[in-house]
CSV table of C-alpha atoms in Angstrom, one decimal:
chain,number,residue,atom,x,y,z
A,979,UNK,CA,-47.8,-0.1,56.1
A,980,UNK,CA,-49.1,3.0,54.0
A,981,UNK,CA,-50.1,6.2,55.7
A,982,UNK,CA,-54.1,6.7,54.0
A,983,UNK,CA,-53.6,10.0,55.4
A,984,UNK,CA,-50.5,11.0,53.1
A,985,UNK,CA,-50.8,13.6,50.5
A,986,UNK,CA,-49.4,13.1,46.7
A,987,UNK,CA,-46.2,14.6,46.5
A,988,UNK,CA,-45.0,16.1,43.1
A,989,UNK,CA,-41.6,17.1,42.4
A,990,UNK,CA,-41.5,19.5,39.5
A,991,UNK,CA,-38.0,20.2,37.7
A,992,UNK,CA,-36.6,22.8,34.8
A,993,UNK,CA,-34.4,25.3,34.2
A,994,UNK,CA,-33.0,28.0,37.1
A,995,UNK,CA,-33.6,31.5,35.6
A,996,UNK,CA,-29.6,31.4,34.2
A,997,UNK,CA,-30.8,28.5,32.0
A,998,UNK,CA,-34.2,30.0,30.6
A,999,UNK,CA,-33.4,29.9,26.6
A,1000,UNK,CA,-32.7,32.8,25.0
A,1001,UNK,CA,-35.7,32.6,22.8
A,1002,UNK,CA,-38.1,35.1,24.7
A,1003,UNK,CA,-41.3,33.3,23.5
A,1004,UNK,CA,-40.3,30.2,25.3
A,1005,UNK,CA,-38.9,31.8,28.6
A,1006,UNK,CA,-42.5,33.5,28.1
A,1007,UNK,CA,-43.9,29.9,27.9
A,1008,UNK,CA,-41.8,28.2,30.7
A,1009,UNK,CA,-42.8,31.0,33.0
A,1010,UNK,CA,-46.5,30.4,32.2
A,1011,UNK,CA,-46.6,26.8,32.1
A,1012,UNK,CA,-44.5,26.3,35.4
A,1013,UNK,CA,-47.0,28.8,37.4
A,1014,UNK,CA,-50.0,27.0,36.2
A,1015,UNK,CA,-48.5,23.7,37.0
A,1016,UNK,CA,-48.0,25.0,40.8
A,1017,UNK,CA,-51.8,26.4,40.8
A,1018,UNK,CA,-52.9,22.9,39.3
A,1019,UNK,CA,-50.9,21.2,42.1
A,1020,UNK,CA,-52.5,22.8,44.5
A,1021,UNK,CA,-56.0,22.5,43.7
A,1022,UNK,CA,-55.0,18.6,43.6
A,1023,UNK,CA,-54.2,19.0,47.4
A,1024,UNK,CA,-50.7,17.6,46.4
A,1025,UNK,CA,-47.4,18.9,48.0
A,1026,UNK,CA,-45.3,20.6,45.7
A,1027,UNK,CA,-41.3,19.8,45.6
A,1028,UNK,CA,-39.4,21.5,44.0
A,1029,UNK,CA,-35.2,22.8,44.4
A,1030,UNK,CA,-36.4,25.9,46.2
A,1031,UNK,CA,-34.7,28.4,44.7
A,1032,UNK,CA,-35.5,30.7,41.4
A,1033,UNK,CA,-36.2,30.0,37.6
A,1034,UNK,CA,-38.8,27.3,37.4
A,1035,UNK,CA,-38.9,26.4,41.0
A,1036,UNK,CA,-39.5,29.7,42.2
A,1037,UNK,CA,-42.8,30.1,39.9
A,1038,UNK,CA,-43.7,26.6,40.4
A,1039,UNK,CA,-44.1,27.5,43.9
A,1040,UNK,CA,-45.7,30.7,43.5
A,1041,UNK,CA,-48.2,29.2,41.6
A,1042,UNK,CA,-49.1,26.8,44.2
A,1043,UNK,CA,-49.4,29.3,46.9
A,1044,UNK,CA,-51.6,31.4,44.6
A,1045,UNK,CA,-54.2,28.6,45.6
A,1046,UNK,CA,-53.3,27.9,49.1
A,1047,UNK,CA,-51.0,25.1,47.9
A,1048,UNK,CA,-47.9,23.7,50.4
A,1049,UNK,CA,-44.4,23.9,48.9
A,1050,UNK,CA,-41.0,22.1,50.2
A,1051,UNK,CA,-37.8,23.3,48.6
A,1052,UNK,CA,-34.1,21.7,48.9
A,1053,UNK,CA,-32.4,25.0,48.7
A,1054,UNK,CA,-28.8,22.8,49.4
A,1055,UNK,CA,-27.2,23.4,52.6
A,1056,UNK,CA,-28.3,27.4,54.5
A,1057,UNK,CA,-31.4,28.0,56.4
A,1058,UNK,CA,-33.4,30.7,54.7
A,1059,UNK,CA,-32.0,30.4,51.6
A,1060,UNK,CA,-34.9,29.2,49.3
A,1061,UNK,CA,-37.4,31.8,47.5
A,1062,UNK,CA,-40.4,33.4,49.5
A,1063,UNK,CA,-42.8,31.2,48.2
A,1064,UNK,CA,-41.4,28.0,50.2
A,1065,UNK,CA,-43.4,26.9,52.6
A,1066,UNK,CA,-41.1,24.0,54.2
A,1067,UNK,CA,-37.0,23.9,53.8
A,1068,UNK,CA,-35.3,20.3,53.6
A,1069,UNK,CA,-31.4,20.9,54.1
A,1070,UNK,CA,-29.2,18.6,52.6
A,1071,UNK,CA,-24.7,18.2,52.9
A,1072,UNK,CA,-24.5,20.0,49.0
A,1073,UNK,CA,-25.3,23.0,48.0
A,1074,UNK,CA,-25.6,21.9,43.9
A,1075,UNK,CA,-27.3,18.6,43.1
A,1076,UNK,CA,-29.6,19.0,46.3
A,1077,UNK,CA,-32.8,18.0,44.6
A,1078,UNK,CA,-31.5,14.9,43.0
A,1079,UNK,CA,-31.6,13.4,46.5
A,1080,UNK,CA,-33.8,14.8,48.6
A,1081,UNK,CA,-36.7,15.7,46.5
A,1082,UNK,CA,-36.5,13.1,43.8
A,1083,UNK,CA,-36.9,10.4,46.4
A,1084,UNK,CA,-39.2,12.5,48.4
A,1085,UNK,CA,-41.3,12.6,45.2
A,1086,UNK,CA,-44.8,10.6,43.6
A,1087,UNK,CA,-44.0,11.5,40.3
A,1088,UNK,CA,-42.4,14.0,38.5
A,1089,UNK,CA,-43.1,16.3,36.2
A,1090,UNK,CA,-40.1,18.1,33.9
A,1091,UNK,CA,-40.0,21.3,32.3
A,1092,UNK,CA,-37.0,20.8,30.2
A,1093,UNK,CA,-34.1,22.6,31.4
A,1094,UNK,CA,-30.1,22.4,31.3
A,1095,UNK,CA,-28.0,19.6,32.7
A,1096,UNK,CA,-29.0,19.9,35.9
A,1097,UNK,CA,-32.6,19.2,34.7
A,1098,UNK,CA,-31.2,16.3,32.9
A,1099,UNK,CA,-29.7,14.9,36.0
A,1100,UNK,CA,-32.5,15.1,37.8
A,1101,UNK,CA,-34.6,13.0,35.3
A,1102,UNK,CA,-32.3,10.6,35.2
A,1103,UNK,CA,-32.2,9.7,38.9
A,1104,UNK,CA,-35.7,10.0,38.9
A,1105,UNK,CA,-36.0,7.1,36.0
A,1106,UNK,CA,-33.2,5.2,37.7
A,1107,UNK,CA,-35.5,5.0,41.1
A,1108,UNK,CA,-38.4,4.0,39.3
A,1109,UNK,CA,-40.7,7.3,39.6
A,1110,UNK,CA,-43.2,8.4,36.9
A,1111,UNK,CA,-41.8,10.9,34.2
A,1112,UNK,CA,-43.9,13.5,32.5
A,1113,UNK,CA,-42.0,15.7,30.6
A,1114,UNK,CA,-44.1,18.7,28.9
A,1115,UNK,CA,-43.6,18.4,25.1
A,1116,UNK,CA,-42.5,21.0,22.6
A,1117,UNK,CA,-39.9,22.9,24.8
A,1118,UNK,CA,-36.8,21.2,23.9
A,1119,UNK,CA,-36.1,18.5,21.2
A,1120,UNK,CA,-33.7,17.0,23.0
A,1121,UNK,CA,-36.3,16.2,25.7
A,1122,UNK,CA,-38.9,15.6,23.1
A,1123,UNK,CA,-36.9,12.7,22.1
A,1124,UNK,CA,-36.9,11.2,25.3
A,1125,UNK,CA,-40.5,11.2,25.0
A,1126,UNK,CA,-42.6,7.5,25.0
A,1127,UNK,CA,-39.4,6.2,24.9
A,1128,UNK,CA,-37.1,4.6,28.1
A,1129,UNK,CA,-33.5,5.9,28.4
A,1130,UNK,CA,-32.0,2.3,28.5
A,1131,UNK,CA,-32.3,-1.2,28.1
A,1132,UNK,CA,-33.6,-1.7,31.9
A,1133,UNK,CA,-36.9,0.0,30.7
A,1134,UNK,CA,-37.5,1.3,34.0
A,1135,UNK,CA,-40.5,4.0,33.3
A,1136,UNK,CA,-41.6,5.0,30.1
A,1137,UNK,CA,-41.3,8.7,29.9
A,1138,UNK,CA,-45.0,9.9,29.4
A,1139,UNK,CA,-45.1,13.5,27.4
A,1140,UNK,CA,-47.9,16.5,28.2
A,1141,UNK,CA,-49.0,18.8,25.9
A,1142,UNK,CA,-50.0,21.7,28.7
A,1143,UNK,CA,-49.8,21.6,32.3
A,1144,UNK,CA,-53.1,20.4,32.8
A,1145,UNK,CA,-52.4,16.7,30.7
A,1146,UNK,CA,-49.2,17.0,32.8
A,1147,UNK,CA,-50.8,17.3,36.2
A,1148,UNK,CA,-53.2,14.9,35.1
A,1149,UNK,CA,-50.9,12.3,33.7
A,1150,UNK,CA,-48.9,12.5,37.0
A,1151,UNK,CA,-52.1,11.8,39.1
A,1152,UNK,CA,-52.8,9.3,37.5
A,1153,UNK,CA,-49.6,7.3,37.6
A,1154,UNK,CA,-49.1,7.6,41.0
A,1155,UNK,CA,-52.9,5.9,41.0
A,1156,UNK,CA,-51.6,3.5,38.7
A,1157,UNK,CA,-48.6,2.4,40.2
A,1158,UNK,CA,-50.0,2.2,44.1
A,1159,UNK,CA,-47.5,4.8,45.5
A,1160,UNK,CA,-50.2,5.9,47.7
């Protein structure tokens, strides 16, 4: 039976400040776009998730709080251990990989700043269990590639690409519309 009462939940993934790119006009643009996704989120009502601690997640967060938004993190295993704008803490065993569980599953959609491996893995659990993929374009060629394109033969979900945060948040709405996940 689904809750009518349940709020969209949005996991948002990308790089933990040791993996911003050296390039100082993208780490500028990462920064910008992962705030404004969080302030988007927010004024969408939906429940940010994100791994809870800094980089990406961190301003994702503080975005979302910037408009009164609600933010879980899966900071791995210690109490208090996520950043300041974390509004709910979901402990797991691990301490690294603690989003691929937790807050994929826990997740509507997802929407991926492209990151390092651990970004990677994270997209690829979230394709494996079936949730909508919207990856913001013109970050990362590697992830660019994986854009309108599946990432095997099952042809789970079609990875959707977003030119800003705005298409992205929009694109992710709409696919949790799309699919019933509500």
């Amino acid at each position: 039976m689904k809750n009518k009462n349940r709020k969209i939940q949005i996991g948002v993934i990308g790089p933990a400040e040791s993996e911003y790119p050296k390039d100082t006009g993208l780490k500028n643009k990462i920064c910008e776009f992962a705030e404004k996704i969080g302030e988007l989120l927010a004024e969408k009502d939906a429940v940010v998730f994100t791994g809870g601690t800094d980089g990406v997640m961190e301003l994702v967060s503080r975005g979302a709080k910037k408009k009164n938004g609600t933010t879980v993190g899966t900071p791995g295993r210690t109490r208090n251990s996520s950043n300041k704008y974390i509004d709910i803490e979901v402990l797991t065993p691990i301490d690294v990989g603690d989003f691929l569980f937790a807050g994929i599953l826990s997740s509507d959609a997802i929407i991926t700043i492209p990151g390092g491996a651990g970004t990677m893995a994270e997209l690829c659990l979230a394709y494996r269990f079936k949730k909508p993929i919207i990856v913001i374009e013109g970050l990362d060629n590697n992830y660019d590639k994986l854009i309108n394109n599946y990432l095997d033969e099952s042809k789970l979900v079609l990875i959707e690409g977003a030119k800003n945060p705005e298409e992205a948040v929009e694109k992710a709405i709409a696919s949790i519309h799309h699919n019933n996940s509500l």
